[in-house]
Tab-separated table of C-alpha atoms in Angstrom:
chain	number	residue	atom	x	y	z
A	1406	MET	CA	-61.402	-136.570	-113.756
A	1407	SER	CA	-62.395	-138.597	-111.757
A	1408	VAL	CA	-60.496	-140.770	-108.884
A	1409	ALA	CA	-61.349	-144.206	-108.854
A	1410	PRO	CA	-61.628	-145.453	-104.978
A	1411	GLY	CA	-58.923	-148.611	-106.006
A	1412	MET	CA	-55.867	-145.937	-107.319
A	1413	LEU	CA	-56.853	-143.956	-104.155
A	1414	ARG	CA	-56.188	-147.238	-101.665
A	1415	HIS	CA	-53.119	-148.350	-103.854
A	1416	LEU	CA	-51.908	-143.918	-104.110
A	1417	ARG	CA	-51.798	-144.166	-99.619
A	1418	GLN	CA	-48.841	-146.378	-99.618
A	1419	LEU	CA	-46.505	-143.814	-100.674
A	1420	TYR	CA	-47.065	-141.531	-97.251
A	1421	VAL	CA	-43.659	-138.918	-98.164
A	1422	ALA	CA	-43.681	-135.835	-96.257
A	1423	GLY	CA	-43.887	-133.203	-98.992
A	1424	VAL	CA	-41.241	-130.410	-97.552
A	1425	PHE	CA	-38.800	-133.057	-98.525
A	1426	ALA	CA	-40.236	-135.361	-101.693
A	1427	ALA	CA	-38.796	-133.498	-103.936
A	1428	ALA	CA	-35.486	-135.156	-103.230
A	1429	SER	CA	-36.884	-138.562	-101.021
A	1430	LEU	CA	-38.231	-139.122	-105.407
A	1431	GLY	CA	-35.581	-138.509	-107.502
A	1432	ALA	CA	-37.693	-135.718	-109.458
A	1433	SER	CA	-35.643	-134.509	-112.054
A	1434	ALA	CA	-35.796	-130.798	-112.638
A	1435	ALA	CA	-39.132	-129.027	-113.696
A	1436	PRO	CA	-39.068	-127.909	-117.077
A	1437	ALA	CA	-41.410	-125.295	-117.362
A	1438	ALA	CA	-45.185	-125.454	-117.283
A	1439	ASP	CA	-48.274	-124.518	-119.880
A	1440	SER	CA	-48.263	-120.850	-120.365
A	1441	SER	CA	-52.020	-121.061	-121.514
A	1442	ASP	CA	-53.235	-117.991	-119.414
A	1443	ASP	CA	-55.782	-120.262	-117.490
A	1444	LEU	CA	-53.316	-123.348	-116.527
A	1445	ASP	CA	-53.013	-121.417	-112.772
A	1446	ALA	CA	-56.355	-121.066	-111.836
A	1447	ARG	CA	-57.418	-124.593	-113.638
A	1448	LEU	CA	-54.398	-126.029	-111.410
A	1449	VAL	CA	-56.470	-124.479	-108.123
A	1450	ALA	CA	-59.781	-125.803	-109.230
A	1451	ARG	CA	-58.843	-129.518	-109.466
A	1452	ALA	CA	-56.487	-128.865	-106.500
A	1453	LEU	CA	-59.527	-128.175	-103.861
A	1454	GLU	CA	-62.106	-130.156	-105.909
A	1455	LEU	CA	-59.612	-133.376	-104.807
A	1456	LEU	CA	-59.192	-131.340	-101.270
A	1457	ASP	CA	-63.143	-131.588	-100.951
A	1458	SER	CA	-63.348	-135.667	-101.555
A	1459	TYR	CA	-60.754	-136.988	-99.761
A	1460	TYR	CA	-58.635	-133.754	-96.695
A	1461	VAL	CA	-58.372	-135.595	-93.625
A	1462	GLU	CA	-59.009	-132.097	-92.210
A	1463	PRO	CA	-61.970	-130.253	-93.818
A	1464	ASP	CA	-62.643	-127.648	-92.007
A	1465	LYS	CA	-58.947	-126.533	-93.112
A	1466	VAL	CA	-60.437	-126.611	-97.023
A	1467	ASP	CA	-62.209	-123.050	-96.976
A	1468	GLY	CA	-59.100	-121.819	-95.679
A	1469	VAL	CA	-57.185	-123.221	-98.130
A	1470	ARG	CA	-60.021	-122.335	-100.783
A	1471	ALA	CA	-59.766	-118.607	-99.455
A	1472	ARG	CA	-55.780	-118.337	-99.633
A	1473	LEU	CA	-55.677	-119.996	-103.250
A	1474	GLU	CA	-58.623	-118.241	-104.943
A	1475	ALA	CA	-56.539	-115.005	-103.912
A	1476	GLY	CA	-53.827	-116.158	-105.287
A	1477	VAL	CA	-55.535	-117.085	-108.715
A	1478	THR	CA	-57.227	-113.352	-108.432
A	1479	SER	CA	-53.847	-111.242	-107.586
A	1480	GLY	CA	-52.161	-112.964	-110.180
A	1481	ARG	CA	-49.477	-114.360	-107.500
A	1482	TYR	CA	-49.731	-117.704	-110.267
A	1483	ALA	CA	-49.877	-116.362	-113.118
A	1484	GLY	CA	-46.894	-116.602	-116.319
A	1485	LEU	CA	-44.470	-119.085	-113.552
A	1486	GLY	CA	-42.342	-121.106	-114.649
A	1487	ALA	CA	-43.024	-125.354	-113.510
A	1488	ASP	CA	-40.632	-124.351	-110.163
A	1489	GLU	CA	-41.996	-121.326	-109.191
A	1490	LEU	CA	-45.465	-122.164	-109.468
A	1491	VAL	CA	-44.911	-124.629	-107.786
A	1492	GLU	CA	-43.568	-123.065	-105.278
A	1493	ARG	CA	-45.805	-120.330	-104.440
A	1494	LEU	CA	-48.594	-122.728	-104.623
A	1495	ASN	CA	-46.798	-125.188	-101.850
A	1496	GLU	CA	-46.218	-122.164	-99.898
A	1497	ASP	CA	-49.543	-121.055	-99.410
A	1498	LEU	CA	-50.767	-124.681	-98.944
A	1499	LEU	CA	-48.614	-124.883	-96.062
A	1500	ALA	CA	-49.617	-121.337	-94.955
A	1501	ALA	CA	-52.892	-122.931	-94.691
A	1502	THR	CA	-52.989	-125.987	-93.794
A	1503	SER	CA	-49.285	-126.277	-91.347
A	1504	ASP	CA	-49.891	-129.535	-92.298
A	1505	LYS	CA	-46.527	-131.189	-94.692
A	1506	HIS	CA	-48.318	-133.325	-96.819
A	1507	VAL	CA	-50.594	-131.027	-98.859
A	1508	TYR	CA	-48.384	-129.775	-101.457
A	1509	VAL	CA	-48.273	-129.203	-105.889
A	1510	ARG	CA	-45.401	-131.489	-107.748
A	1511	HIS	CA	-44.465	-130.993	-111.187
A	1512	ASP	CA	-43.023	-134.264	-112.224
A	1513	PRO	CA	-44.799	-135.289	-116.156
A	1514	ARG	CA	-43.437	-139.085	-115.402
A	1515	ALA	CA	-45.731	-139.695	-112.020
A	1516	TYR	CA	-48.444	-137.380	-113.867
A	1517	ASP	CA	-48.667	-139.979	-116.333
A	1518	ALA	CA	-48.291	-143.107	-114.530
A	1519	LEU	CA	-51.182	-142.010	-112.094
A	1520	ILE	CA	-53.809	-140.804	-115.607
A	1521	GLU	CA	-52.204	-144.011	-117.014
A	1522	ASP	CA	-53.856	-146.167	-113.956
A	1523	GLU	CA	-56.872	-144.346	-113.413
A	1524	ASP	CA	-57.913	-145.042	-116.906
A	1525	GLU	CA	-57.143	-148.988	-116.516
A	1526	ASN	CA	-59.157	-148.443	-113.220
A	1527	GLU	CA	-61.999	-147.146	-114.667
A	1528	ASN	CA	-62.032	-149.784	-117.321
A	1529	GLU	CA	-61.406	-152.489	-113.966
A	1530	ASN	CA	-58.977	-153.987	-115.763
A	1531	ASP	CA	-56.705	-156.073	-112.631
A	1532	ASP	CA	-53.379	-154.378	-113.842
A	1533	GLY	CA	-54.792	-151.154	-113.194
A	1534	ASP	CA	-51.549	-149.460	-110.584
A	1535	ALA	CA	-49.160	-151.342	-113.306
A	1536	ALA	CA	-47.908	-148.287	-114.221
A	1537	ARG	CA	-47.417	-146.642	-110.675
A	1538	ALA	CA	-46.018	-149.789	-110.252
A	1539	ALA	CA	-43.071	-149.919	-112.721
A	1540	TYR	CA	-42.636	-146.342	-111.895
A	1541	PHE	CA	-42.023	-146.336	-108.243
A	1542	ALA	CA	-39.857	-149.965	-108.628
A	1543	GLU	CA	-37.316	-147.951	-110.831
A	1544	LEU	CA	-37.177	-145.319	-108.310
A	1545	ALA	CA	-36.532	-148.052	-105.439
A	1546	ARG	CA	-34.263	-150.208	-107.900
A	1547	THR	CA	-31.982	-146.913	-108.903
A	1548	SER	CA	-31.843	-145.831	-105.474
A	1549	ASN	CA	-30.793	-149.078	-103.959
A	1550	HIS	CA	-34.145	-149.270	-102.080
A	1551	GLY	CA	-33.186	-146.242	-100.034
A	1552	LEU	CA	-30.474	-147.728	-98.326
A	1553	VAL	CA	-27.834	-145.496	-100.067
A	1554	GLU	CA	-25.184	-145.967	-97.298
A	1555	MET	CA	-23.736	-148.804	-95.097
A	1556	LYS	CA	-19.491	-148.530	-93.495
A	1557	VAL	CA	-18.176	-150.245	-90.450
A	1558	LEU	CA	-16.771	-147.284	-87.758
A	1559	PRO	CA	-14.556	-147.881	-85.497
A	1560	GLY	CA	-14.909	-150.105	-82.790
A	1561	ASN	CA	-17.155	-152.639	-85.440
A	1562	VAL	CA	-20.133	-149.287	-84.954
A	1563	ARG	CA	-22.401	-150.186	-87.895
A	1564	TYR	CA	-23.719	-147.249	-89.986
A	1565	LEU	CA	-26.517	-147.399	-92.052
A	1566	GLU	CA	-28.080	-144.676	-94.328
A	1567	ILE	CA	-32.065	-144.805	-95.453
A	1568	ARG	CA	-32.961	-141.766	-97.397
A	1569	THR	CA	-35.701	-142.869	-98.178
A	1570	PHE	CA	-38.188	-145.658	-97.613
A	1571	PHE	CA	-38.936	-147.415	-100.652
A	1572	TRP	CA	-40.736	-150.738	-101.076
A	1573	ASP	CA	-40.970	-152.892	-104.184
A	1574	ASP	CA	-42.129	-156.106	-103.410
A	1575	ALA	CA	-40.114	-157.698	-105.708
A	1576	LEU	CA	-36.898	-156.164	-105.121
A	1577	SER	CA	-36.806	-154.415	-101.871
A	1578	PRO	CA	-36.916	-157.514	-98.979
A	1579	ALA	CA	-33.330	-158.748	-100.265
A	1580	ALA	CA	-31.658	-155.541	-100.259
A	1581	TYR	CA	-33.544	-154.901	-96.456
A	1582	GLU	CA	-32.391	-158.298	-95.812
A	1583	SER	CA	-28.802	-157.514	-96.795
A	1584	ALA	CA	-28.359	-154.522	-94.368
A	1585	MET	CA	-30.030	-155.962	-91.803
A	1586	ARG	CA	-27.115	-158.892	-91.744
A	1587	PHE	CA	-24.325	-156.489	-92.463
A	1588	LEU	CA	-26.079	-154.610	-88.941
A	1589	ALA	CA	-26.073	-157.621	-87.392
A	1590	GLY	CA	-22.471	-157.740	-87.566
A	1591	GLY	CA	-21.840	-154.622	-85.980
A	1592	ASP	CA	-21.015	-154.543	-81.747
A	1593	ALA	CA	-22.768	-151.525	-81.936
A	1594	LEU	CA	-25.140	-150.036	-84.727
A	1595	ILE	CA	-26.156	-146.622	-85.771
A	1596	ILE	CA	-29.149	-146.228	-88.375
A	1597	ASP	CA	-28.919	-142.626	-89.456
A	1598	LEU	CA	-32.432	-140.938	-90.991
A	1599	ARG	CA	-31.265	-137.454	-91.092
A	1600	ARG	CA	-32.257	-137.082	-94.100
A	1601	ASN	CA	-35.219	-139.377	-94.899
A	1602	GLY	CA	-38.561	-137.636	-95.626
A	1603	GLY	CA	-40.954	-140.951	-95.509
A	1604	GLY	CA	-42.259	-143.356	-98.046
A	1605	SER	CA	-43.621	-146.748	-97.784
A	1606	MET	CA	-44.930	-147.929	-94.450
A	1607	GLN	CA	-44.442	-151.640	-95.947
A	1608	ALA	CA	-40.513	-151.109	-95.774
A	1609	VAL	CA	-41.050	-149.196	-91.854
A	1610	ASN	CA	-43.020	-152.729	-91.060
A	1611	HIS	CA	-40.280	-154.774	-92.438
A	1612	LEU	CA	-37.384	-152.550	-90.708
A	1613	ALA	CA	-38.889	-152.724	-87.439
A	1614	SER	CA	-39.502	-156.697	-87.850
A	1615	HIS	CA	-35.786	-157.403	-87.309
A	1616	PHE	CA	-36.199	-155.353	-84.084
A	1617	LEU	CA	-39.574	-156.559	-82.705
A	1618	GLU	CA	-41.430	-159.944	-81.975
A	1619	PRO	CA	-44.364	-160.860	-84.475
A	1620	GLY	CA	-47.970	-159.780	-83.819
A	1621	THR	CA	-46.615	-156.844	-82.134
A	1622	GLU	CA	-49.055	-153.674	-82.834
A	1623	LEU	CA	-46.932	-150.771	-84.927
A	1624	MET	CA	-50.018	-148.546	-85.663
A	1625	THR	CA	-53.694	-147.862	-86.211
A	1626	PHE	CA	-54.368	-145.512	-89.294
A	1627	ASP	CA	-58.094	-143.434	-89.491
A	1628	MET	CA	-58.736	-143.425	-92.627
A	1629	GLY	CA	-61.966	-141.585	-92.380
A	1630	PRO	CA	-64.576	-143.009	-94.602
A	1631	GLU	CA	-62.771	-146.268	-95.588
A	1632	GLY	CA	-62.506	-147.769	-92.333
A	1633	VAL	CA	-59.217	-147.772	-89.695
A	1634	GLN	CA	-56.216	-149.771	-91.143
A	1635	GLU	CA	-54.126	-152.134	-88.784
A	1636	SER	CA	-49.545	-152.251	-88.892
A	1637	VAL	CA	-48.578	-154.867	-87.397
A	1638	VAL	CA	-45.535	-157.399	-87.100
A	1639	GLU	CA	-46.295	-160.201	-89.111
A	1640	ARG	CA	-43.625	-162.912	-89.073
A	1641	VAL	CA	-39.146	-163.039	-88.253
A	1642	PRO	CA	-37.642	-161.748	-91.430
A	1643	PRO	CA	-35.291	-164.217	-93.480
A	1644	ALA	CA	-32.068	-162.060	-91.415
A	1645	GLY	CA	-33.251	-163.095	-88.319
A	1646	ARG	CA	-34.178	-160.671	-84.817
A	1647	ILE	CA	-31.127	-157.937	-84.152
A	1648	ASP	CA	-30.910	-158.007	-80.418
A	1649	ASP	CA	-29.446	-156.694	-77.629
A	1650	LYS	CA	-26.884	-154.277	-79.451
A	1651	PRO	CA	-27.161	-150.893	-78.497
A	1652	LEU	CA	-28.713	-148.978	-81.240
A	1653	PHE	CA	-28.334	-144.993	-82.090
A	1654	VAL	CA	-31.014	-143.305	-84.590
A	1655	LEU	CA	-29.859	-140.495	-85.912
A	1656	VAL	CA	-32.812	-138.087	-86.967
A	1657	SER	CA	-33.271	-134.401	-87.711
A	1658	GLY	CA	-35.946	-131.778	-88.776
A	1659	ARG	CA	-36.154	-132.931	-92.362
A	1660	THR	CA	-36.437	-136.443	-90.987
A	1661	GLY	CA	-40.840	-136.863	-92.208
A	1662	SER	CA	-43.385	-138.689	-91.715
A	1663	ALA	CA	-42.768	-142.929	-92.400
A	1664	ALA	CA	-39.308	-141.689	-91.590
A	1665	GLU	CA	-40.834	-140.972	-87.715
A	1666	GLU	CA	-43.147	-143.423	-87.640
A	1667	ALA	CA	-39.894	-145.286	-87.412
A	1668	SER	CA	-38.057	-143.016	-85.508
A	1669	MET	CA	-41.157	-143.791	-82.969
A	1670	HIS	CA	-41.172	-147.367	-82.813
A	1671	PHE	CA	-37.177	-147.149	-81.678
A	1672	LYS	CA	-37.611	-144.667	-79.091
A	1673	HIS	CA	-40.799	-146.087	-77.890
A	1674	PHE	CA	-40.618	-150.188	-77.731
A	1675	GLY	CA	-37.353	-148.939	-76.765
A	1676	LEU	CA	-35.660	-150.402	-79.315
A	1677	ALA	CA	-32.807	-147.381	-79.394
A	1678	THR	CA	-31.803	-144.016	-78.447
A	1679	LEU	CA	-32.730	-141.199	-80.464
A	1680	VAL	CA	-29.587	-139.038	-81.658
A	1681	GLY	CA	-30.086	-135.064	-83.020
A	1682	THR	CA	-33.327	-132.489	-83.266
A	1683	THR	CA	-37.007	-132.617	-83.007
A	1684	SER	CA	-38.042	-134.370	-86.840
A	1685	ALA	CA	-40.418	-132.677	-88.870
A	1686	GLY	CA	-44.094	-133.373	-87.216
A	1687	ALA	CA	-45.282	-135.316	-90.377
A	1688	GLY	CA	-47.546	-137.197	-89.080
A	1689	ASN	CA	-50.563	-137.786	-91.774
A	1690	ARG	CA	-50.907	-140.614	-94.299
A	1691	ASN	CA	-51.151	-139.181	-98.109
A	1692	GLY	CA	-52.540	-140.073	-101.038
A	1693	ILE	CA	-51.103	-138.701	-104.361
A	1694	PHE	CA	-53.593	-137.673	-107.543
A	1695	PRO	CA	-52.526	-136.134	-110.658
A	1696	LEU	CA	-53.666	-132.917	-111.415
A	1697	LEU	CA	-53.345	-131.400	-114.995
A	1698	GLU	CA	-50.337	-131.289	-117.679
A	1699	GLY	CA	-47.909	-133.212	-115.616
A	1700	PHE	CA	-48.616	-131.658	-111.931
A	1701	THR	CA	-49.709	-133.536	-108.865
A	1702	LEU	CA	-51.088	-133.149	-105.924
A	1703	SER	CA	-50.433	-134.724	-102.479
A	1704	VAL	CA	-53.613	-134.699	-100.356
A	1705	SER	CA	-53.561	-135.938	-96.409
A	1706	THR	CA	-56.124	-138.995	-96.389
A	1707	GLY	CA	-55.281	-140.574	-92.993
A	1708	ARG	CA	-54.164	-139.989	-89.254
A	1709	ALA	CA	-51.240	-141.721	-88.140
A	1710	ILE	CA	-51.990	-143.305	-84.086
A	1711	HIS	CA	-49.195	-145.197	-82.153
A	1712	ALA	CA	-49.463	-148.324	-80.198
A	1713	VAL	CA	-47.056	-147.400	-77.635
A	1714	THR	CA	-48.179	-143.264	-77.095
A	1715	GLY	CA	-51.860	-143.667	-78.514
A	1716	THR	CA	-51.141	-140.584	-80.519
A	1717	GLY	CA	-49.397	-138.731	-83.660
A	1718	TRP	CA	-47.162	-136.598	-84.249
A	1719	GLU	CA	-48.840	-134.368	-86.494
A	1720	GLY	CA	-47.341	-130.406	-86.376
A	1721	SER	CA	-44.904	-131.700	-83.000
A	1722	GLY	CA	-42.709	-134.257	-84.215
A	1723	VAL	CA	-40.457	-137.096	-82.467
A	1724	ALA	CA	-38.187	-134.912	-80.309
A	1725	PRO	CA	-34.936	-136.770	-79.953
A	1726	ASP	CA	-33.205	-138.288	-76.413
A	1727	VAL	CA	-29.816	-136.704	-76.683
A	1728	GLU	CA	-30.521	-133.395	-78.204
A	1729	THR	CA	-27.083	-132.486	-80.628
A	1730	PRO	CA	-27.148	-130.482	-83.959
A	1731	VAL	CA	-28.062	-132.162	-86.800
A	1732	GLU	CA	-24.383	-132.062	-88.032
A	1733	ASP	CA	-22.623	-133.457	-85.007
A	1734	ALA	CA	-25.326	-135.908	-84.180
A	1735	LEU	CA	-23.193	-139.175	-85.734
A	1736	VAL	CA	-20.345	-137.789	-83.985
A	1737	THR	CA	-22.023	-138.298	-81.049
A	1738	ALA	CA	-23.907	-141.441	-81.614
A	1739	GLN	CA	-20.292	-142.593	-82.153
A	1740	ARG	CA	-19.024	-142.139	-78.873
A	1741	LEU	CA	-22.748	-143.084	-76.828
A	1742	ALA	CA	-21.959	-146.811	-78.580
A	1743	LEU	CA	-17.977	-146.767	-77.628
A	1744	GLU	CA	-19.100	-145.992	-74.062
A	1745	THR	CA	-22.065	-148.045	-73.593
A	1746	LEU	CA	-20.076	-150.714	-75.585
A	1747	ILE	CA	-16.767	-150.105	-72.611
A	1748	GLU	CA	-19.817	-150.291	-70.063
A	1749	ARG	CA	-21.013	-153.469	-71.258
A	1750	PHE	CA	-17.722	-155.029	-71.798
A	1751	PRO	CA	-15.160	-153.941	-68.742
A	1752	ALA	CA	-12.204	-154.640	-68.871
A	1753	GLU	CA	-11.746	-156.704	-65.855
A	1754	ARG	CA	-13.494	-159.384	-67.700
A	1755	TYR	CA	-13.000	-158.450	-71.166
A	1756	PRO	CA	-9.511	-156.717	-70.979
A	1757	ALA	CA	-8.798	-157.082	-75.189
A	1758	ARG	CA	-11.755	-155.712	-75.849
A	1759	ALA	CA	-12.301	-152.906	-73.330
A	1760	GLU	CA	-8.754	-151.665	-74.371
A	1761	ALA	CA	-9.895	-151.936	-78.256
A	1762	TYR	CA	-12.958	-149.634	-77.316
A	1763	ARG	CA	-10.995	-147.434	-74.749
A	1764	LYS	CA	-8.398	-146.621	-77.826
A	1765	GLU	CA	-11.164	-145.546	-80.375
A	1766	LEU	CA	-12.904	-143.304	-78.267
A	1767	ALA	CA	-10.195	-142.008	-77.394
A	1768	GLU	CA	-9.026	-141.546	-80.991
A	1769	LEU	CA	-12.446	-139.618	-81.961
A	1770	GLU	CA	-12.769	-137.383	-79.295
A	1771	ALA	CA	-9.294	-135.821	-79.695
A	1772	ASP	CA	-10.688	-135.774	-82.994
A	1773	ASP	CA	-13.827	-133.712	-82.702
């Protein structure tokens, strides 16, 4: 089974950390794996072929090969259901690579879409990515494009949780514009990425375009033999730019991949205060490939380099500006937002507004 270059180009847009991919992409519980005696050996052999061809860190492949082949020889993967087989393979892949973008999943719907697109690409059909696009468009639609919660907190602090950076060209822009207009009406803003394992760089770029000037360079992606790709803010979006609003972004060890890119932008362009704990450290770009019989493999295919820092976050993560336990991050951000608003609107000039903020802050601290 060959992987067409066109398929690889489009699959790399996913950019999701494997530790969180199942939750982020809404995969259903996996049925039992094929019971054939050599399924584990065939999966391992195919995975090693793909890693040999596409892994951005080729010096790690020999270590992966030794560990996975030892797992086959010892019977570690033999006779397992799909969930347990995936769990054991991923334990060994992570141990051999320390790379959260190298992982196996059992997702027959995704596998079928990838195979269908691969066949179309090999036939040089212009619609060769239609199945994959339809698969992710449905996931985006049913999760409101990852924009899962919006609410007005005391003091008109507007809160938005982005659970996954889904992107569908037809529908996601409108969903984001609605969410950004909601945020823009707040006196202060909180964006929650604590449970966001990643997603599309297009969604991150679109989010960033509401806070940065057009032409701002965001990222460089070293894609190995395919060269370098650049990410730049292209235009002011329909909802306009959100300027001069106190902004707080919640992060955690579950914040991965594209969500870490967004966190890097908020932090290093001086747009927001990050609150929570250090993120996952999943900084590579990845492609998703069909393995066999309903299984897929994510492979790191490129390195991410931020425009401000000149570095990525692979293995290190993005550190918060204000460190606090994950479960306390929202209340901490609310408190910081209200304190900032009290400073911005002093009582001698804005007596009613300042008093309202002080009252909300007192009630928040009493409840905490």
